[in-house]
Coordinates of C-alpha atoms and ligand atoms in Angstrom, one line a residue:
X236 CA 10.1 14.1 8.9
X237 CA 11.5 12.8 5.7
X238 CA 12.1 9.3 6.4
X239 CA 15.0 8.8 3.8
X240 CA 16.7 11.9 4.8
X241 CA 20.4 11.9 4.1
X242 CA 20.2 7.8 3.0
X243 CA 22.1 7.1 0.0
X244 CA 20.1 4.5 -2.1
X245 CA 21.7 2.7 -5.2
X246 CA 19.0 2.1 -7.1
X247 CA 19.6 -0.9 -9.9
X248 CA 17.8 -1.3 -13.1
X249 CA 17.7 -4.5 -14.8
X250 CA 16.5 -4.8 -18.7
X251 CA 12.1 -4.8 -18.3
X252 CA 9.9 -3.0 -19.8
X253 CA 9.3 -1.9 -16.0
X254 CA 12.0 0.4 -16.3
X255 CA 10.1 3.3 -17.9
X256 CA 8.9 3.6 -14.6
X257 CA 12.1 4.2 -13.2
X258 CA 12.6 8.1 -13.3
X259 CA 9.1 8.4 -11.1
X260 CA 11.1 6.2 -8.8
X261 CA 13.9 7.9 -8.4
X262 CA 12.2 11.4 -7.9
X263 CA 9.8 9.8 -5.1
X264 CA 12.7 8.0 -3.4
X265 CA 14.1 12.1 -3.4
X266 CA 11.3 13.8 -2.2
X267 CA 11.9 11.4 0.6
X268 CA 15.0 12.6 0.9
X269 CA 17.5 10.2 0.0
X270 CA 20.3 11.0 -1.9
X271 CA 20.1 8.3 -5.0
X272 CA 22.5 6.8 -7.8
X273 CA 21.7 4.5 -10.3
X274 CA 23.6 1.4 -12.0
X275 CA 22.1 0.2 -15.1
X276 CA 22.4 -3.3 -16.9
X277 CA 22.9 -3.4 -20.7
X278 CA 19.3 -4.8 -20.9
X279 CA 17.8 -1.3 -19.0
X280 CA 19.3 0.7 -21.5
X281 CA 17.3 -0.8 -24.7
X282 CA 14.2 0.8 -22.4
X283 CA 15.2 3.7 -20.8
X284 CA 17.9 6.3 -21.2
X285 CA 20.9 7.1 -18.4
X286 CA 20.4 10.6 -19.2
X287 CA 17.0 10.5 -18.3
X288 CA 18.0 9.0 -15.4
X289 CA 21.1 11.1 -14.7
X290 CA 18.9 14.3 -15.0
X291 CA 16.4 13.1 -12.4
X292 CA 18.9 12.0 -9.7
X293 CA 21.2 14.7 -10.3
X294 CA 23.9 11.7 -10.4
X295 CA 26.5 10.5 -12.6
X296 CA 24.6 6.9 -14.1
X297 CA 27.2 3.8 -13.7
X298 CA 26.5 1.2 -16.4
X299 CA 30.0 -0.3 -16.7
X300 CA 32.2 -2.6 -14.9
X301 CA 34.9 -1.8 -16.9
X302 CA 35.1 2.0 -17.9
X303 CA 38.4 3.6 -16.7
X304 CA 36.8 6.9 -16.7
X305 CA 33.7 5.6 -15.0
X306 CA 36.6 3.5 -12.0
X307 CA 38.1 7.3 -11.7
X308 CA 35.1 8.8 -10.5
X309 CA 33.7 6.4 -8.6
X310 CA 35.0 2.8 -8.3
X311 CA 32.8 0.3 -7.8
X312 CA 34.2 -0.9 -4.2
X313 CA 33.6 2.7 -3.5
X314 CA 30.2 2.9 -5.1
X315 CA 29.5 -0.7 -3.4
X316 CA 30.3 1.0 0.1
X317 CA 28.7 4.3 -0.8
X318 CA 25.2 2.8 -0.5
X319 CA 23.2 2.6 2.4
X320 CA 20.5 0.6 0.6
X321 CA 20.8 -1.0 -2.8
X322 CA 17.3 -1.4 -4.9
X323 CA 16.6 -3.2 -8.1
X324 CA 13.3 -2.3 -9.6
X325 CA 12.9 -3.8 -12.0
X326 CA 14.9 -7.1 -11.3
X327 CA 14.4 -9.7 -14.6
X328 CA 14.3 -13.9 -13.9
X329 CA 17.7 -13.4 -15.6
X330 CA 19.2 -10.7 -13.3
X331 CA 17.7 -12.7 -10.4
X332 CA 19.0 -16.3 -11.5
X333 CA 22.6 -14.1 -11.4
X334 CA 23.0 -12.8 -8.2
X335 CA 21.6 -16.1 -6.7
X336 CA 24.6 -17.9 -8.5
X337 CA 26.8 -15.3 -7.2
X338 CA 28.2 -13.9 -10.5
X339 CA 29.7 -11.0 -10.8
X340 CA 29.9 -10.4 -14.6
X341 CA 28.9 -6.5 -15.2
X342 CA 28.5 -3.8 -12.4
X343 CA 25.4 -4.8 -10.9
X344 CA 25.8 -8.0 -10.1
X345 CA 29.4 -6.6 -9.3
X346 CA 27.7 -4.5 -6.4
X347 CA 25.3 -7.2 -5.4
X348 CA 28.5 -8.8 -3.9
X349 CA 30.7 -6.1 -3.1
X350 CA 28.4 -4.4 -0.4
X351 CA 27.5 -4.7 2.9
X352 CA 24.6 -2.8 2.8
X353 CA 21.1 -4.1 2.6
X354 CA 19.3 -5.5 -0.8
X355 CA 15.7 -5.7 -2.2
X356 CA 14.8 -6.8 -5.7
X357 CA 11.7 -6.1 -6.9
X358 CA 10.8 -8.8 -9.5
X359 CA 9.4 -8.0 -12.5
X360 CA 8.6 -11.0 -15.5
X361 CA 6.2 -12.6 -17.2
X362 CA 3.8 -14.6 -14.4
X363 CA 4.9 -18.1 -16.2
X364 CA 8.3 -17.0 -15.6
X365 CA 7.5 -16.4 -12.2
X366 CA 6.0 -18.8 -11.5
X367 CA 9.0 -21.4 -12.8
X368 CA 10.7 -23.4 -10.2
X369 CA 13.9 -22.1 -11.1
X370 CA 13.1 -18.8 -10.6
X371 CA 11.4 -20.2 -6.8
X372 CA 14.0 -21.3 -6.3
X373 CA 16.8 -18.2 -7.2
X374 CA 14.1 -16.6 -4.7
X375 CA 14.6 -18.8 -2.1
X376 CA 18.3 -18.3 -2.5
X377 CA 18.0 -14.7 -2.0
X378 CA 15.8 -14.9 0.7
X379 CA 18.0 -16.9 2.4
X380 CA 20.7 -14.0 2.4
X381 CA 18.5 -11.8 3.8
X382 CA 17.2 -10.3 0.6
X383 CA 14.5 -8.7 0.5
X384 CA 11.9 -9.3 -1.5
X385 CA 9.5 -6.4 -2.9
X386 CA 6.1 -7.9 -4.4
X387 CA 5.5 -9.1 -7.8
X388 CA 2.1 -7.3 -8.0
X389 CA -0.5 -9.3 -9.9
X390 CA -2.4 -8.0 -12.6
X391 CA -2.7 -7.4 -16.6
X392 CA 1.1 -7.6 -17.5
X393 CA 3.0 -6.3 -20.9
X394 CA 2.7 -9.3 -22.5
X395 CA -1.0 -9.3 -22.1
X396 CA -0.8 -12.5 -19.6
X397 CA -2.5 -12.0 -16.6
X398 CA -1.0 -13.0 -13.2
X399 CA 1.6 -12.4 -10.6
X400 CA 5.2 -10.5 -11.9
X401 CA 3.8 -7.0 -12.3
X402 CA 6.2 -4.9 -10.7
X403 CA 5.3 -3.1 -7.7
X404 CA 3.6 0.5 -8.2
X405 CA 6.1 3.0 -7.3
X406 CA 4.5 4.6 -4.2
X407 CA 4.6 0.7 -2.8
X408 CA 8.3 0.2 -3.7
X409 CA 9.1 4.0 -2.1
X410 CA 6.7 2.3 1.4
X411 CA 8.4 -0.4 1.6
X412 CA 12.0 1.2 1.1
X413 CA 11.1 3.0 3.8
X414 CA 10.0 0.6 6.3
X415 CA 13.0 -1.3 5.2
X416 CA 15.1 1.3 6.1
X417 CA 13.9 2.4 9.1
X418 CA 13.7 -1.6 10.3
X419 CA 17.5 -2.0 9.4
X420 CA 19.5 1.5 10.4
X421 CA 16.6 2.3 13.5
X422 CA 18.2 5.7 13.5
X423 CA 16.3 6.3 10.1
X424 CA 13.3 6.1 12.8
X425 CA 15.3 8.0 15.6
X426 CA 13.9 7.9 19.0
X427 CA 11.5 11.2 18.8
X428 CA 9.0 10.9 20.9
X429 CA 5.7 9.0 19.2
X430 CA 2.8 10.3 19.7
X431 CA 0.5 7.3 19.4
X432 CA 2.8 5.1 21.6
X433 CA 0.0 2.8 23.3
X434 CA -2.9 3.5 21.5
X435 CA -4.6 0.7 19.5
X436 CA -5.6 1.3 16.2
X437 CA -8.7 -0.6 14.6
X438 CA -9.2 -0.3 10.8
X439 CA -11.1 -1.6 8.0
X440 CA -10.3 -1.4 4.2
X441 CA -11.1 -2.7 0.9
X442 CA -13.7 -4.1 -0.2
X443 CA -16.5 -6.7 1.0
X444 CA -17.6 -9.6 -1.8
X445 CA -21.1 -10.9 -1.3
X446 CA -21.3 -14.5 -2.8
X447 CA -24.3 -15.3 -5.4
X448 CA -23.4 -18.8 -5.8
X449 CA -19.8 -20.6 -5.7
X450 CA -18.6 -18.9 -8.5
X451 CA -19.8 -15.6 -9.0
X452 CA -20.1 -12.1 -6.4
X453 CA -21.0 -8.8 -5.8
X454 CA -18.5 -6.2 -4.9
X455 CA -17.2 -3.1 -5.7
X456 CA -14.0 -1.1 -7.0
X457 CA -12.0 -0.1 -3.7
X458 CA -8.8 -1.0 -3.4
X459 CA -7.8 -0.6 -0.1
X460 CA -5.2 2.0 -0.5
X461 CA -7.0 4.5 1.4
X462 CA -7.3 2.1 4.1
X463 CA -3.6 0.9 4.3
X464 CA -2.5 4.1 4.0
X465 CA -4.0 5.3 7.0
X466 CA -3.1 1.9 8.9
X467 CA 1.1 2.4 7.4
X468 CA 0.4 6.1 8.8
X469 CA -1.0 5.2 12.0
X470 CA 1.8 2.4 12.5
X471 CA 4.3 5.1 11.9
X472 CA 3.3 7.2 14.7
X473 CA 3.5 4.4 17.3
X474 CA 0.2 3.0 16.9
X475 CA -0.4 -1.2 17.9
X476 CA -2.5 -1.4 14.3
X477 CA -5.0 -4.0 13.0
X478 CA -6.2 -4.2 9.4
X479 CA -9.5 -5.7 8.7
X480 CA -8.9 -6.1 5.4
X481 CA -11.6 -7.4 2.3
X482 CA -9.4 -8.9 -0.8
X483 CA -6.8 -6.9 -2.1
X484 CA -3.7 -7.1 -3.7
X485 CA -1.6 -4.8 -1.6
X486 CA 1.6 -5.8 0.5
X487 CA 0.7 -5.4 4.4
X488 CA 2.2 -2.4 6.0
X489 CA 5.2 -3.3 8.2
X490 CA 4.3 -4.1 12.1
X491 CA 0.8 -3.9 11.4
X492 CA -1.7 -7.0 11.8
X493 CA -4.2 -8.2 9.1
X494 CA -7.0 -9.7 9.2
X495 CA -8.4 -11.0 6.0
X496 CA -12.0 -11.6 5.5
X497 CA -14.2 -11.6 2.2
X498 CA -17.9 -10.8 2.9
X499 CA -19.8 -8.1 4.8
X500 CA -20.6 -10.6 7.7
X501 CA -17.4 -11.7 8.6
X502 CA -15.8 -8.4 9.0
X503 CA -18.5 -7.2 11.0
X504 CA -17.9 -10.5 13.2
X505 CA -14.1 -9.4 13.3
X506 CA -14.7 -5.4 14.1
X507 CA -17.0 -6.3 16.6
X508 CA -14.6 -8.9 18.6
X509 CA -11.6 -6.3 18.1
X510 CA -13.2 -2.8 18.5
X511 CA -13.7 -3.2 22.9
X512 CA -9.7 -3.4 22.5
X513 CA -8.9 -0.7 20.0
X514 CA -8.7 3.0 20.8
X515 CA -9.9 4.4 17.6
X516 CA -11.7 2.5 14.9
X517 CA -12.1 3.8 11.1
X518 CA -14.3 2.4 8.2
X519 CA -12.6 3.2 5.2
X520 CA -13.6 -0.4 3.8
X521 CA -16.2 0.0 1.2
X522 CA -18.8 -2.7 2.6
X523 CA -21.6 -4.0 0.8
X524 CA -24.8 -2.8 2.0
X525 CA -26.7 -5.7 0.6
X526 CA -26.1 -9.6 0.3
X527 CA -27.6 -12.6 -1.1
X528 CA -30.8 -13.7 0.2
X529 CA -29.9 -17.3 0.0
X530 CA -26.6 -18.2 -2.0
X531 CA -26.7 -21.0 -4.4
X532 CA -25.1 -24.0 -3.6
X533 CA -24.3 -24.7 -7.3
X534 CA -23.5 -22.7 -10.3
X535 CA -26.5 -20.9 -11.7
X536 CA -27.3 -21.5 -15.1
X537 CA -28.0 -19.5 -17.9
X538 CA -32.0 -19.9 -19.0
X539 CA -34.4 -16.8 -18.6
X540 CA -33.4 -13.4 -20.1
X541 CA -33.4 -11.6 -16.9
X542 CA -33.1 -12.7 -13.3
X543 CA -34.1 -11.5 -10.1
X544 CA -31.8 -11.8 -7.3
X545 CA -33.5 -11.3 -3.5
X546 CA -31.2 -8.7 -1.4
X547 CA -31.3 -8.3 2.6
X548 CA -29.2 -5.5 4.3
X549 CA -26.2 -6.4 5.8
X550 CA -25.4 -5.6 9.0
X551 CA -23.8 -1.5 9.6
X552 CA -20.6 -2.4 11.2
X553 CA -19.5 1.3 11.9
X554 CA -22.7 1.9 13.7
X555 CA -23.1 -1.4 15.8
X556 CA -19.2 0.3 16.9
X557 CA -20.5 3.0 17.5
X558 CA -22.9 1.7 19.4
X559 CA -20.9 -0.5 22.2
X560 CA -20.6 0.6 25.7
X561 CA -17.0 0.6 25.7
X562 CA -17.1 2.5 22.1
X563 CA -13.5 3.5 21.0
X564 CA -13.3 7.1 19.2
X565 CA -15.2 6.0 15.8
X566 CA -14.2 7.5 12.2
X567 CA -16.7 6.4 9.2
X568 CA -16.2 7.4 5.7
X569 CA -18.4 8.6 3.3
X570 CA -18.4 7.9 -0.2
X571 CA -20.8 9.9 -2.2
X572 CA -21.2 11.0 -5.5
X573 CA -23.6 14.0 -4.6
X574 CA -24.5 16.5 -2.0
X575 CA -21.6 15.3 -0.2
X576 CA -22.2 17.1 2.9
X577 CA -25.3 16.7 3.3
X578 CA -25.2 12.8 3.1
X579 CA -22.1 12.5 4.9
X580 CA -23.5 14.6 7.8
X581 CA -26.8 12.8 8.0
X582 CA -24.3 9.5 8.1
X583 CA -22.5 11.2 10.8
X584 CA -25.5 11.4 13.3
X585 CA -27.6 8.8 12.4
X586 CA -24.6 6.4 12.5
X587 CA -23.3 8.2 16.0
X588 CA -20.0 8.6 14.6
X589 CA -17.4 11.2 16.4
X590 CA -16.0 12.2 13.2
X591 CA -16.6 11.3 9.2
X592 CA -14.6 11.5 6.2
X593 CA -16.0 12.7 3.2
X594 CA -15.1 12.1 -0.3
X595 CA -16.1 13.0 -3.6
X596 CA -15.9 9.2 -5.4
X597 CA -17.3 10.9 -9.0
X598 CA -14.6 13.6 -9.2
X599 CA -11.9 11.8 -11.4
X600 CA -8.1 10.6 -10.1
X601 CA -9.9 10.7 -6.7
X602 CA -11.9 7.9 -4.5
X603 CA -11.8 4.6 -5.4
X604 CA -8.7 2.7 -6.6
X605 CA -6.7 5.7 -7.5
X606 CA -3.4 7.2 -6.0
X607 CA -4.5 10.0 -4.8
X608 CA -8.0 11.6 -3.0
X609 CA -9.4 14.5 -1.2
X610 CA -11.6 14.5 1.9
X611 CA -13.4 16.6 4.0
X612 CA -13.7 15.7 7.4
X613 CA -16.5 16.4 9.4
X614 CA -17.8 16.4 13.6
X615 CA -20.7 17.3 14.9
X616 CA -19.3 20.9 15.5
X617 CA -16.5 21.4 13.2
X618 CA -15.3 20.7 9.5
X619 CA -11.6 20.6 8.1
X620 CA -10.9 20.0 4.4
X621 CA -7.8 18.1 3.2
X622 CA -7.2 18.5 -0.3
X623 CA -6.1 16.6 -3.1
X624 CA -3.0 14.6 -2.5
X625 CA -1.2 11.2 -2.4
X626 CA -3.6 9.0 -0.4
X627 CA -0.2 8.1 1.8
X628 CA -0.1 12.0 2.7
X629 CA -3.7 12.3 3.2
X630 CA -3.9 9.3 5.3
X631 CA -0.9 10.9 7.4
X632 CA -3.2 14.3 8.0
X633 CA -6.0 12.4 8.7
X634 CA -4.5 10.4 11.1
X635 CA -3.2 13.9 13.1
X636 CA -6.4 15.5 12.5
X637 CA -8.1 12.5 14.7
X638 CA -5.3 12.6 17.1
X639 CA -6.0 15.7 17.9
X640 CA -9.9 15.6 18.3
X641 CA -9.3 12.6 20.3
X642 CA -6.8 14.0 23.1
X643 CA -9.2 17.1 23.0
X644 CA -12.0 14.5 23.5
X645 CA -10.1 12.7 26.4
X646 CA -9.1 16.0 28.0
X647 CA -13.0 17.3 28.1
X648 CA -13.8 13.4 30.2
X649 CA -11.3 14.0 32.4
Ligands
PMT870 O1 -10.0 1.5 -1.2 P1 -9.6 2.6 -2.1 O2 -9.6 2.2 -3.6 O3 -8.4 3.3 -1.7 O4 -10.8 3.7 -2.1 C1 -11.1 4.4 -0.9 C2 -12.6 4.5 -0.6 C3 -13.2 5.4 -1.7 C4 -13.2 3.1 -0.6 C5 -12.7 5.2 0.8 O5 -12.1 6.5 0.7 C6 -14.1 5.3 1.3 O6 -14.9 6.2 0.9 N1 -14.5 4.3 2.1 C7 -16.0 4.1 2.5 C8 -16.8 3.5 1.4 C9 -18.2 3.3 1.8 O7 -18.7 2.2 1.9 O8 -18.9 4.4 2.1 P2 -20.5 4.5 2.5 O9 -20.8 5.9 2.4 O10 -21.2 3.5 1.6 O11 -20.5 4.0 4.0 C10 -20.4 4.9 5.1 C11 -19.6 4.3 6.2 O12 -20.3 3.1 6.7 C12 -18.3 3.8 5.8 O13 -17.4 4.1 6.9 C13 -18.4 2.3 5.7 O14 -17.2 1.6 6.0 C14 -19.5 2.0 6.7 N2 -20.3 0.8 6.5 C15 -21.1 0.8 5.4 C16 -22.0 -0.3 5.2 C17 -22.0 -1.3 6.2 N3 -22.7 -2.4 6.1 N4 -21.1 -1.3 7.2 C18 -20.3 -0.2 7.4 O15 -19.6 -0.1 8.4

């Protein structure tokens, strides 16, 4: 079901260079089915066009409070109560600092005040300017009339700064629209019947960071958007999920319940505590296999042209699951840059896994820290190949794929 079907979203743009990523935005926020019109400041014009943005929404572009031809068409009480859902993306520190004052001094701001329908902003500045009280404090304004509040990401920004203000990625602003929406009008979410309803959901994602001495790790490049995919996709099926969840920079799906650790150890600690409860478990985290012998107490210093550091294995957390008398159904992933299914077969039955999920982390756009992936899913008697897609799609066919296996598995016991 498309989630946004028949919504009508006004979505704002403020002046940021953030707004070139509006059109991707809009068409997303479509293919989810929402009908969506789009108010622009006089800053969002200097960076992206209305006609651009007119052709991808199929909408008339409102820019001005005060254009009589613009009132004929669609006033901006009207437009104001047209919306379901109001969006900025990207919302300035100046844009911000206005609607917290209340002004009402071009259409946007206009709107802001005029509706009754639900608002998110999703900040986008430099991370100083983010980080300035004032702006904390417009926040907390907002937040206290039930704004909400979508990110700043953190990361390498225009300005070449690095820190929190990034706007969010588009995929994460269309997520969160939708768990927004289907929290505030519930009939977004109707009342079908869900077909996880009281199952638990176990899953870990990320990646793990094995210390070398206070200062410095070892990790790798997983994001975890593989992993919170499949927990947002679980959740919206009825699952009770828990994330296990290395460091990332990634907003928690709605409803679901993280757990943040750092190293190998201590998400094996968690998974072991939590799996006896769960249902179904899934590795997607990318765990270190190795860690630190013995981690320095105090910075190493630089003497010798080459240094040896002493590895021992970590503990396999999938497989001591897998291993529990009261086992749930257990996914693993593979991630393998040859003979994929050969490696992730041997994985399969030597970790005693009921299903794995196979990817191709060489192939480019795929695998770690990208948007989409591929994966081929493997059990002891079958195989079923999901191509590549969005990671959120993926994660949703996965997620049915061992929904199915599992009833079958449950109907075979009893
Ligand atoms: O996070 P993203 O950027 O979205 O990227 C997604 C991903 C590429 C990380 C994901 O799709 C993926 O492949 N995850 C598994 C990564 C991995 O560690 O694969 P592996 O083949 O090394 O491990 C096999 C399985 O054993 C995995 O389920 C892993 O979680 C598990 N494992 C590994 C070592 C260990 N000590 N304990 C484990 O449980």
């Amino acid at each position: 079901m498309q989630i946004l079907q028949g919504k009508k979203i006004l979505l704002g743009i403020s002046g940021g260079i953030a707004a070139y990523k509006t059109p991707e935005l809009v068409r997303r926020l479509k293919d989810q089915g929402a009908d969506v019109r789009v108010v622009m400041t006089e800053g969002a014009k200097a960076f992206i066009t209305p006609l651009t943005l007119q052709a991808v929404s199929a909408n008339a572009v409102s820019d001005s409070l005060l254009d009589t031809q613009a009132e004929l068409a669609m006033g901006h009480i009207e437009l104001a109560k047209w919306a379901d859902f109001i969006l900025i993306a990207p919302a300035t520190a100046d844009l911000i600092a206005k609607i917290a004052l209340g002004m009402a001094n071009d259409l946007l701001t206009t709107l802001c005040l005029a509706t009754a329908a639900p608002i998110a902003i999703a900040p986008a500045m430099n991370q100083q300017m983010w980080h300035n009280q004032a702006t904390q404090n417009n926040i907390k304004t907002l937040m206290s009339y039930r704004y909400s509040i979508f990110g700043p990401g953190a990361g390498e920004q225009a300005c070449g700064d690095i820190g929190l203000g990034r706007m969010l990625d588009v995929p994460e602003l269309v997520t969160l629209t939708c768990e927004q929406i289907a929290k505030t009008m519930p009939d977004a979410n109707s009342s079908e019947q869900k077909p996880l309803s009281g199952q638990h959901w176990l899953i870990t994602a990320g990646p793990t960071r094995e210390a070398i001495d206070p200062v410095r790790y070892i990790s790798n490049h997983s994001s975890g958007k593989m992993g919170f995919a499949i927990a947002r996709a679980a959740q919206e099926l009825g699952a009770e999920v828990t994330i296990i969840s290395g460091p990332v920079n990634l907003s928690t799906p709605e409803s679901c319940q993280k757990i943040s650790v750092t190293s190998a150890t201590e998400m094996h600690q968690q998974a072991l505590e939590h799996a006896p409860a769960a249902d179904v478990f899934v590795a997607c985290a990318a765990v270190a296999d190795y860690r630190i012998d013995h981690i320095a107490s105090e910075k190493i210093k630089k003497s010798q042209d080459t240094m040896q550091l002493n590895l021992i294995k970590n503990p396999d957390i999938v497989a001591d699951v897998a291993a529990l008398a009261n086992k749930p159904f257990t996914v693993g992933f593979a991630a393998e840059t040859q003979d994929v299914e050969h490696y992730a077969r041997d994985k399969l039955a030597r970790k005693k896994l009921d299903m794995i999920a196979a990817n191709n982390v060489a192939a480019a756009g795929q695998g770690f820290n990208s948007e989409d992936n591929a994966l081929t899913v493997f059990t002891a008697t079958d195989e079923k190949v999901l191509p590549l897609m969005s990671k959120n799609e993926l994660a949703k066919q996965l997620v049915q794929h061992i929904q199915d296996k599992l009833s079958k598995s449950l109907k075979t016991k009893s």
